[in-house]
Amino acid sequence: MINRITLFRTTKRIVFGLGAIEKIGAEVLGLKKKKVLVVTDPGIVQAGLLEPLKQSLQAAHIPFALFDGVEPDPRLEVVQQCAEMGRKEGVEALIGFGGGSSLDIAKVAAVLLTNEGDLTQFFGIDLIPNPGLPVILIPTTAGTGSEVTPIAILSDTREKLKKGIVSPHLFPEVALLDPQLTVGLPPVVTALTGLDALIHAIESYTSVNAFDLTDHLAFRAMELLYDNIRTAYARGEDLEARSRMLEGSLLAGIAFANAGVTAVHAFAYPIGGEFHVAHGLANSVMLPHVMRFNLLGNLPKFADIGSALGLDTEPLTDKEAAL
């Protein structure tokens, strides 16, 4: 639609490639910050994945504190504990390192350090008054795309709900993506996070808020993720497949940060909040039902999905290809 005005936003700096983790010290120096809080989970620490990050920070003479209390489906209390450590340590920036939970906690803790009031008042859209401390996000899964979105999802255990905070103040200053960090992912985590990313791409492509730029990103993301998820699952050490998966997750994240998602995520969040199932699994369960319902709303786009997933749709009608 040529007369439509669109807004496109993403993370300011995106550093991507094998060995990118070695650049973290330089990225912090570029922000001119003297001390950082590294936010991660116990599994990351036990696996030794933090070592190259520590070495890079130490080589750059950047002191850091470590918060390793991140948990799946992070509770509000965990975010508050993280922010309190940051306040106590006098940090000037945060580094989120790990899966989507670590990245989301780092983003929210950063704004808690610069905004007064209770965390719960920020749930919703554009309710954070002030920018947070600078954040660098380093994903170790190819899934959530949190490193390029203005969104954080937390668990309210009292209401048994997953709740979202959406604000441009949640965009990090830097996203640093190193495929090597995803090599050790177990197959089941590879599959579920990969499906989450693929569903981000499918939903943003078929969203009523999609536009040409997000379509290009989402379509390419679908191609990359579908073509490489089986290899990444079966041969986790395959760096080419891991790199393509991480690239696909990144593109899908940028796409849905601007086009939004559809009812798949709307249904998946309460399922996750009530039953604590993996987000990628909840999305996968809901995807076929939502696609079937939405199909007639835009047959050509649903037909395109078949093409992105490698199907020969040339001799088919849009309806046949979509089905």
GROMACS .gro file of C-alpha atoms in nm:
model
  323
    1MET     CA    1   0.000   0.000   0.000
    2ILE     CA    2   0.195   0.300  -0.128
    3ASN     CA    3   0.022   0.563   0.086
    4ARG     CA    4   0.089   0.383   0.413
    5ILE     CA    5   0.336   0.533   0.661
    6THR     CA    6   0.547   0.275   0.843
    7LEU     CA    7   0.801   0.289   1.125
    8PHE     CA    8   1.106   0.062   1.130
    9ARG     CA    9   1.323   0.028   1.442
   10THR     CA   10   1.595  -0.209   1.553
   11THR     CA   11   1.906  -0.235   1.767
   12LYS     CA   12   2.166   0.034   1.696
   13ARG     CA   13   2.467  -0.197   1.651
   14ILE     CA   14   2.458  -0.561   1.543
   15VAL     CA   15   2.786  -0.755   1.558
   16PHE     CA   16   2.762  -1.100   1.397
   17GLY     CA   17   3.009  -1.379   1.324
   18LEU     CA   18   3.232  -1.654   1.456
   19GLY     CA   19   3.451  -1.515   1.731
   20ALA     CA   20   3.231  -1.209   1.783
   21ILE     CA   21   3.233  -1.275   2.158
   22GLU     CA   22   3.597  -1.165   2.164
   23LYS     CA   23   3.478  -0.813   2.072
   24ILE     CA   24   3.270  -0.763   2.386
   25GLY     CA   25   3.543  -0.568   2.564
   26ALA     CA   26   3.575  -0.328   2.272
   27GLU     CA   27   3.197  -0.284   2.259
   28VAL     CA   28   3.181  -0.189   2.627
   29LEU     CA   29   3.469   0.054   2.579
   30GLY     CA   30   3.276   0.204   2.288
   31LEU     CA   31   2.991   0.280   2.527
   32LYS     CA   32   3.242   0.454   2.759
   33LYS     CA   33   3.118   0.262   3.062
   34LYS     CA   34   3.345   0.170   3.352
   35LYS     CA   35   3.169  -0.127   3.514
   36VAL     CA   36   2.913  -0.376   3.387
   37LEU     CA   37   2.674  -0.634   3.528
   38VAL     CA   38   2.672  -0.966   3.344
   39VAL     CA   39   2.327  -1.129   3.359
   40THR     CA   40   2.303  -1.502   3.292
   41ASP     CA   41   2.187  -1.838   3.430
   42PRO     CA   42   2.369  -2.107   3.631
   43GLY     CA   43   2.383  -2.347   3.336
   44ILE     CA   44   2.579  -2.098   3.127
   45VAL     CA   45   2.832  -2.057   3.408
   46GLN     CA   46   2.866  -2.433   3.463
   47ALA     CA   47   2.914  -2.493   3.090
   48GLY     CA   48   3.205  -2.250   3.082
   49LEU     CA   49   3.047  -2.034   2.813
   50LEU     CA   50   3.128  -1.716   3.003
   51GLU     CA   51   3.504  -1.765   2.984
   52PRO     CA   52   3.566  -1.585   2.651
   53LEU     CA   53   3.347  -1.297   2.769
   54LYS     CA   54   3.541  -1.269   3.095
   55GLN     CA   55   3.872  -1.279   2.910
   56SER     CA   56   3.767  -1.003   2.672
   57LEU     CA   57   3.643  -0.781   2.956
   58GLN     CA   58   3.959  -0.841   3.158
   59ALA     CA   59   4.180  -0.766   2.857
   60ALA     CA   60   3.997  -0.434   2.820
   61HIS     CA   61   4.038  -0.366   3.195
   62ILE     CA   62   3.663  -0.351   3.249
   63PRO     CA   63   3.547  -0.459   3.596
   64PHE     CA   64   3.225  -0.660   3.610
   65ALA     CA   65   2.982  -0.814   3.855
   66LEU     CA   66   2.796  -1.138   3.785
   67PHE     CA   67   2.426  -1.208   3.837
   68ASP     CA   68   2.367  -1.576   3.758
   69GLY     CA   69   2.022  -1.618   3.911
   70VAL     CA   70   1.824  -1.622   3.587
   71GLU     CA   71   1.560  -1.895   3.561
   72PRO     CA   72   1.322  -2.009   3.286
   73ASP     CA   73   0.999  -1.807   3.276
   74PRO     CA   74   1.164  -1.546   3.500
   75ARG     CA   75   0.962  -1.425   3.798
   76LEU     CA   76   0.932  -1.058   3.884
   77GLU     CA   77   1.135  -1.117   4.199
   78VAL     CA   78   1.434  -1.234   3.995
   79VAL     CA   79   1.433  -0.916   3.788
   80GLN     CA   80   1.419  -0.708   4.105
   81GLN     CA   81   1.710  -0.904   4.255
   82CYS     CA   82   1.912  -0.842   3.940
   83ALA     CA   83   1.841  -0.469   3.948
   84GLU     CA   84   1.929  -0.453   4.317
   85MET     CA   85   2.267  -0.614   4.249
   86GLY     CA   86   2.330  -0.365   3.971
   87ARG     CA   87   2.245  -0.079   4.206
   88LYS     CA   88   2.463  -0.218   4.486
   89GLU     CA   89   2.759  -0.273   4.252
   90GLY     CA   90   2.729   0.070   4.094
   91VAL     CA   91   2.731  -0.062   3.738
   92GLU     CA   92   2.695   0.165   3.437
   93ALA     CA   93   2.581  -0.094   3.180
   94LEU     CA   94   2.444  -0.449   3.163
   95ILE     CA   95   2.531  -0.749   2.948
   96GLY     CA   96   2.261  -1.011   2.897
   97PHE     CA   97   2.420  -1.345   2.807
   98GLY     CA   98   2.216  -1.658   2.741
   99GLY     CA   99   1.868  -1.752   2.629
  100GLY     CA  100   1.569  -1.526   2.605
  101SER     CA  101   1.515  -1.513   2.982
  102SER     CA  102   1.864  -1.373   3.047
  103LEU     CA  103   1.824  -1.115   2.773
  104ASP     CA  104   1.481  -1.005   2.893
  105ILE     CA  105   1.593  -0.974   3.255
  106ALA     CA  106   1.892  -0.762   3.154
  107LYS     CA  107   1.666  -0.529   2.954
  108VAL     CA  108   1.414  -0.480   3.233
  109ALA     CA  109   1.674  -0.452   3.511
  110ALA     CA  110   1.842  -0.176   3.310
  111VAL     CA  111   1.526   0.036   3.309
  112LEU     CA  112   1.454  -0.036   3.676
  113LEU     CA  113   1.788   0.127   3.755
  114THR     CA  114   1.683   0.457   3.595
  115ASN     CA  115   1.308   0.468   3.660
  116GLU     CA  116   1.126   0.503   3.990
  117GLY     CA  117   0.822   0.299   4.081
  118ASP     CA  118   0.713  -0.063   4.089
  119LEU     CA  119   0.801  -0.301   3.808
  120THR     CA  120   0.436  -0.390   3.753
  121GLN     CA  121   0.351  -0.037   3.639
  122PHE     CA  122   0.558  -0.092   3.325
  123PHE     CA  123   0.354  -0.387   3.194
  124GLY     CA  124   0.188  -0.281   2.870
  125ILE     CA  125   0.296  -0.060   2.582
  126ASP     CA  126   0.512   0.254   2.608
  127LEU     CA  127   0.481   0.292   2.985
  128ILE     CA  128   0.853   0.332   3.068
  129PRO     CA  129   0.925   0.705   3.105
  130ASN     CA  130   1.306   0.710   3.089
  131PRO     CA  131   1.576   0.520   2.898
  132GLY     CA  132   1.755   0.251   3.096
  133LEU     CA  133   2.125   0.192   3.141
  134PRO     CA  134   2.297   0.079   2.819
  135VAL     CA  135   2.255  -0.291   2.746
  136ILE     CA  136   2.452  -0.536   2.531
  137LEU     CA  137   2.273  -0.863   2.451
  138ILE     CA  138   2.447  -1.187   2.355
  139PRO     CA  139   2.211  -1.475   2.267
  140THR     CA  140   2.321  -1.836   2.311
  141THR     CA  141   2.011  -1.976   2.139
  142ALA     CA  142   1.872  -1.922   1.791
  143GLY     CA  143   1.519  -1.850   1.896
  144THR     CA  144   1.380  -1.553   2.083
  145GLY     CA  145   1.531  -1.266   1.886
  146SER     CA  146   1.518  -1.061   2.207
  147GLU     CA  147   1.847  -0.894   2.113
  148VAL     CA  148   1.663  -0.693   1.846
  149THR     CA  149   1.319  -0.639   1.999
  150PRO     CA  150   1.170  -0.376   2.234
  151ILE     CA  151   0.991  -0.649   2.426
  152ALA     CA  152   1.044  -0.841   2.749
  153ILE     CA  153   0.825  -1.122   2.884
  154LEU     CA  154   0.807  -1.200   3.257
  155SER     CA  155   0.605  -1.441   3.471
  156ASP     CA  156   0.357  -1.309   3.725
  157THR     CA  157   0.329  -1.612   3.953
  158ARG     CA  158   0.045  -1.460   4.154
  159GLU     CA  159  -0.179  -1.437   3.849
  160LYS     CA  160  -0.020  -1.737   3.671
  161LEU     CA  161   0.032  -1.525   3.361
  162LYS     CA  162   0.315  -1.426   3.134
  163LYS     CA  163   0.311  -1.049   3.093
  164GLY     CA  164   0.485  -0.825   2.845
  165ILE     CA  165   0.663  -0.493   2.861
  166VAL     CA  166   0.690  -0.317   2.525
  167SER     CA  167   0.893   0.002   2.496
  168PRO     CA  168   1.159   0.147   2.265
  169HIS     CA  169   1.366   0.187   2.584
  170LEU     CA  170   1.408  -0.193   2.581
  171PHE     CA  171   1.612  -0.193   2.261
  172PRO     CA  172   1.974  -0.271   2.353
  173GLU     CA  173   2.264  -0.057   2.240
  174VAL     CA  174   2.443  -0.359   2.094
  175ALA     CA  175   2.346  -0.709   1.984
  176LEU     CA  176   2.644  -0.941   1.962
  177LEU     CA  177   2.582  -1.278   1.796
  178ASP     CA  178   2.844  -1.554   1.783
  179PRO     CA  179   2.727  -1.886   1.633
  180GLN     CA  180   2.997  -2.069   1.829
  181LEU     CA  181   2.802  -1.999   2.148
  182THR     CA  182   2.507  -2.206   2.021
  183VAL     CA  183   2.705  -2.520   1.935
  184GLY     CA  184   2.652  -2.685   2.274
  185LEU     CA  185   2.273  -2.651   2.274
  186PRO     CA  186   2.100  -2.988   2.335
  187PRO     CA  187   1.894  -3.111   2.038
  188VAL     CA  188   1.559  -3.053   2.210
  189VAL     CA  189   1.650  -2.692   2.295
  190THR     CA  190   1.778  -2.642   1.940
  191ALA     CA  191   1.444  -2.766   1.805
  192LEU     CA  192   1.217  -2.566   2.035
  193THR     CA  193   1.407  -2.238   2.009
  194GLY     CA  194   1.439  -2.285   1.634
  195LEU     CA  195   1.064  -2.340   1.603
  196ASP     CA  196   1.004  -2.026   1.809
  197ALA     CA  197   1.214  -1.830   1.561
  198LEU     CA  198   1.041  -1.989   1.262
  199ILE     CA  199   0.702  -1.900   1.408
  200HIS     CA  200   0.819  -1.541   1.462
  201ALA     CA  201   0.894  -1.529   1.090
  202ILE     CA  202   0.563  -1.688   0.987
  203GLU     CA  203   0.358  -1.464   1.213
  204SER     CA  204   0.531  -1.140   1.117
  205TYR     CA  205   0.495  -1.231   0.748
  206THR     CA  206   0.120  -1.285   0.784
  207SER     CA  207   0.056  -1.003   1.032
  208VAL     CA  208  -0.187  -0.729   0.929
  209ASN     CA  209   0.091  -0.484   1.024
  210ALA     CA  210   0.349  -0.635   0.788
  211PHE     CA  211   0.507  -0.420   0.518
  212ASP     CA  212   0.761  -0.474   0.241
  213LEU     CA  213   1.072  -0.446   0.455
  214THR     CA  214   0.947  -0.685   0.723
  215ASP     CA  215   0.825  -0.922   0.451
  216HIS     CA  216   1.175  -0.947   0.304
  217LEU     CA  217   1.326  -1.015   0.645
  218ALA     CA  218   1.061  -1.269   0.746
  219PHE     CA  219   1.073  -1.458   0.416
  220ARG     CA  220   1.451  -1.492   0.429
  221ALA     CA  221   1.427  -1.597   0.794
  222MET     CA  222   1.183  -1.875   0.703
  223GLU     CA  223   1.421  -2.001   0.435
  224LEU     CA  224   1.724  -2.000   0.664
  225LEU     CA  225   1.550  -2.162   0.959
  226TYR     CA  226   1.366  -2.431   0.766
  227ASP     CA  227   1.673  -2.523   0.561
  228ASN     CA  228   1.901  -2.560   0.864
  229ILE     CA  229   1.700  -2.668   1.168
  230ARG     CA  230   1.729  -3.040   1.094
  231THR     CA  231   2.105  -3.022   1.051
  232ALA     CA  232   2.149  -2.812   1.365
  233TYR     CA  233   1.935  -3.064   1.554
  234ALA     CA  234   2.115  -3.374   1.428
  235ARG     CA  235   2.469  -3.234   1.405
  236GLY     CA  236   2.497  -2.963   1.665
  237GLU     CA  237   2.865  -2.905   1.592
  238ASP     CA  238   2.790  -2.796   1.234
  239LEU     CA  239   2.891  -2.430   1.246
  240GLU     CA  240   2.740  -2.349   0.907
  241ALA     CA  241   2.397  -2.468   1.020
  242ARG     CA  242   2.434  -2.295   1.356
  243SER     CA  243   2.532  -1.970   1.186
  244ARG     CA  244   2.236  -1.985   0.949
  245MET     CA  245   1.999  -2.059   1.236
  246LEU     CA  246   2.128  -1.762   1.434
  247GLU     CA  247   2.098  -1.538   1.129
  248GLY     CA  248   1.743  -1.658   1.071
  249SER     CA  249   1.650  -1.593   1.433
  250LEU     CA  250   1.798  -1.244   1.409
  251LEU     CA  251   1.605  -1.158   1.092
  252ALA     CA  252   1.282  -1.300   1.235
  253GLY     CA  253   1.332  -1.093   1.549
  254ILE     CA  254   1.377  -0.773   1.351
  255ALA     CA  255   1.070  -0.859   1.143
  256PHE     CA  256   0.834  -0.924   1.432
  257ALA     CA  257   0.967  -0.628   1.631
  258ASN     CA  258   0.823  -0.410   1.354
  259ALA     CA  259   0.531  -0.610   1.212
  260GLY     CA  260   0.418  -0.779   1.531
  261VAL     CA  261   0.294  -1.135   1.569
  262THR     CA  262  -0.051  -1.295   1.552
  263ALA     CA  263  -0.276  -1.506   1.772
  264VAL     CA  264  -0.019  -1.787   1.806
  265HIS     CA  265   0.174  -1.594   2.068
  266ALA     CA  266  -0.145  -1.460   2.223
  267PHE     CA  267  -0.254  -1.818   2.296
  268ALA     CA  268   0.095  -1.946   2.382
  269TYR     CA  269   0.161  -1.699   2.664
  270PRO     CA  270  -0.127  -1.810   2.891
  271ILE     CA  271  -0.039  -2.175   2.819
  272GLY     CA  272   0.317  -2.109   2.930
  273GLY     CA  273   0.204  -1.909   3.232
  274GLU     CA  274  -0.032  -2.180   3.354
  275PHE     CA  275   0.159  -2.498   3.265
  276HIS     CA  276   0.522  -2.374   3.236
  277VAL     CA  277   0.584  -2.549   2.906
  278ALA     CA  278   0.864  -2.430   2.679
  279HIS     CA  279   0.762  -2.124   2.479
  280GLY     CA  280   0.860  -2.284   2.148
  281LEU     CA  281   0.645  -2.587   2.229
  282ALA     CA  282   0.342  -2.376   2.321
  283ASN     CA  283   0.379  -2.181   1.998
  284SER     CA  284   0.415  -2.499   1.792
  285VAL     CA  285   0.097  -2.647   1.941
  286MET     CA  286  -0.104  -2.337   1.852
  287LEU     CA  287   0.047  -2.260   1.509
  288PRO     CA  288  -0.159  -2.495   1.286
  289HIS     CA  289  -0.488  -2.390   1.446
  290VAL     CA  290  -0.421  -2.018   1.407
  291MET     CA  291  -0.291  -2.060   1.052
  292ARG     CA  292  -0.601  -2.257   0.956
  293PHE     CA  293  -0.823  -1.983   1.099
  294ASN     CA  294  -0.629  -1.698   0.933
  295LEU     CA  295  -0.580  -1.872   0.599
  296LEU     CA  296  -0.858  -1.707   0.402
  297GLY     CA  297  -0.754  -1.363   0.524
  298ASN     CA  298  -0.452  -1.360   0.294
  299LEU     CA  299  -0.420  -1.668   0.074
  300PRO     CA  300  -0.126  -1.536  -0.134
  301LYS     CA  301   0.090  -1.484   0.173
  302PHE     CA  302   0.015  -1.825   0.317
  303ALA     CA  303   0.097  -1.971  -0.024
  304ASP     CA  304   0.430  -1.786  -0.011
  305ILE     CA  305   0.515  -1.969   0.311
  306GLY     CA  306   0.510  -2.297   0.120
  307SER     CA  307   0.760  -2.154  -0.125
  308ALA     CA  308   0.985  -2.030   0.158
  309LEU     CA  309   0.980  -2.380   0.305
  310GLY     CA  310   1.106  -2.530  -0.020
  311LEU     CA  311   0.782  -2.661  -0.166
  312ASP     CA  312   0.716  -2.649  -0.541
  313THR     CA  313   0.411  -2.425  -0.545
  314GLU     CA  314   0.433  -2.321  -0.912
  315PRO     CA  315   0.160  -2.555  -1.047
  316LEU     CA  316  -0.073  -2.491  -0.752
  317THR     CA  317  -0.338  -2.231  -0.686
  318ASP     CA  318  -0.284  -2.005  -0.386
  319LYS     CA  319  -0.538  -2.203  -0.187
  320GLU     CA  320  -0.376  -2.535  -0.273
  321ALA     CA  321  -0.029  -2.403  -0.189
  322ALA     CA  322  -0.149  -2.249   0.136
  323LEU     CA  323  -0.314  -2.570   0.248
   0.00000   0.00000   0.00000
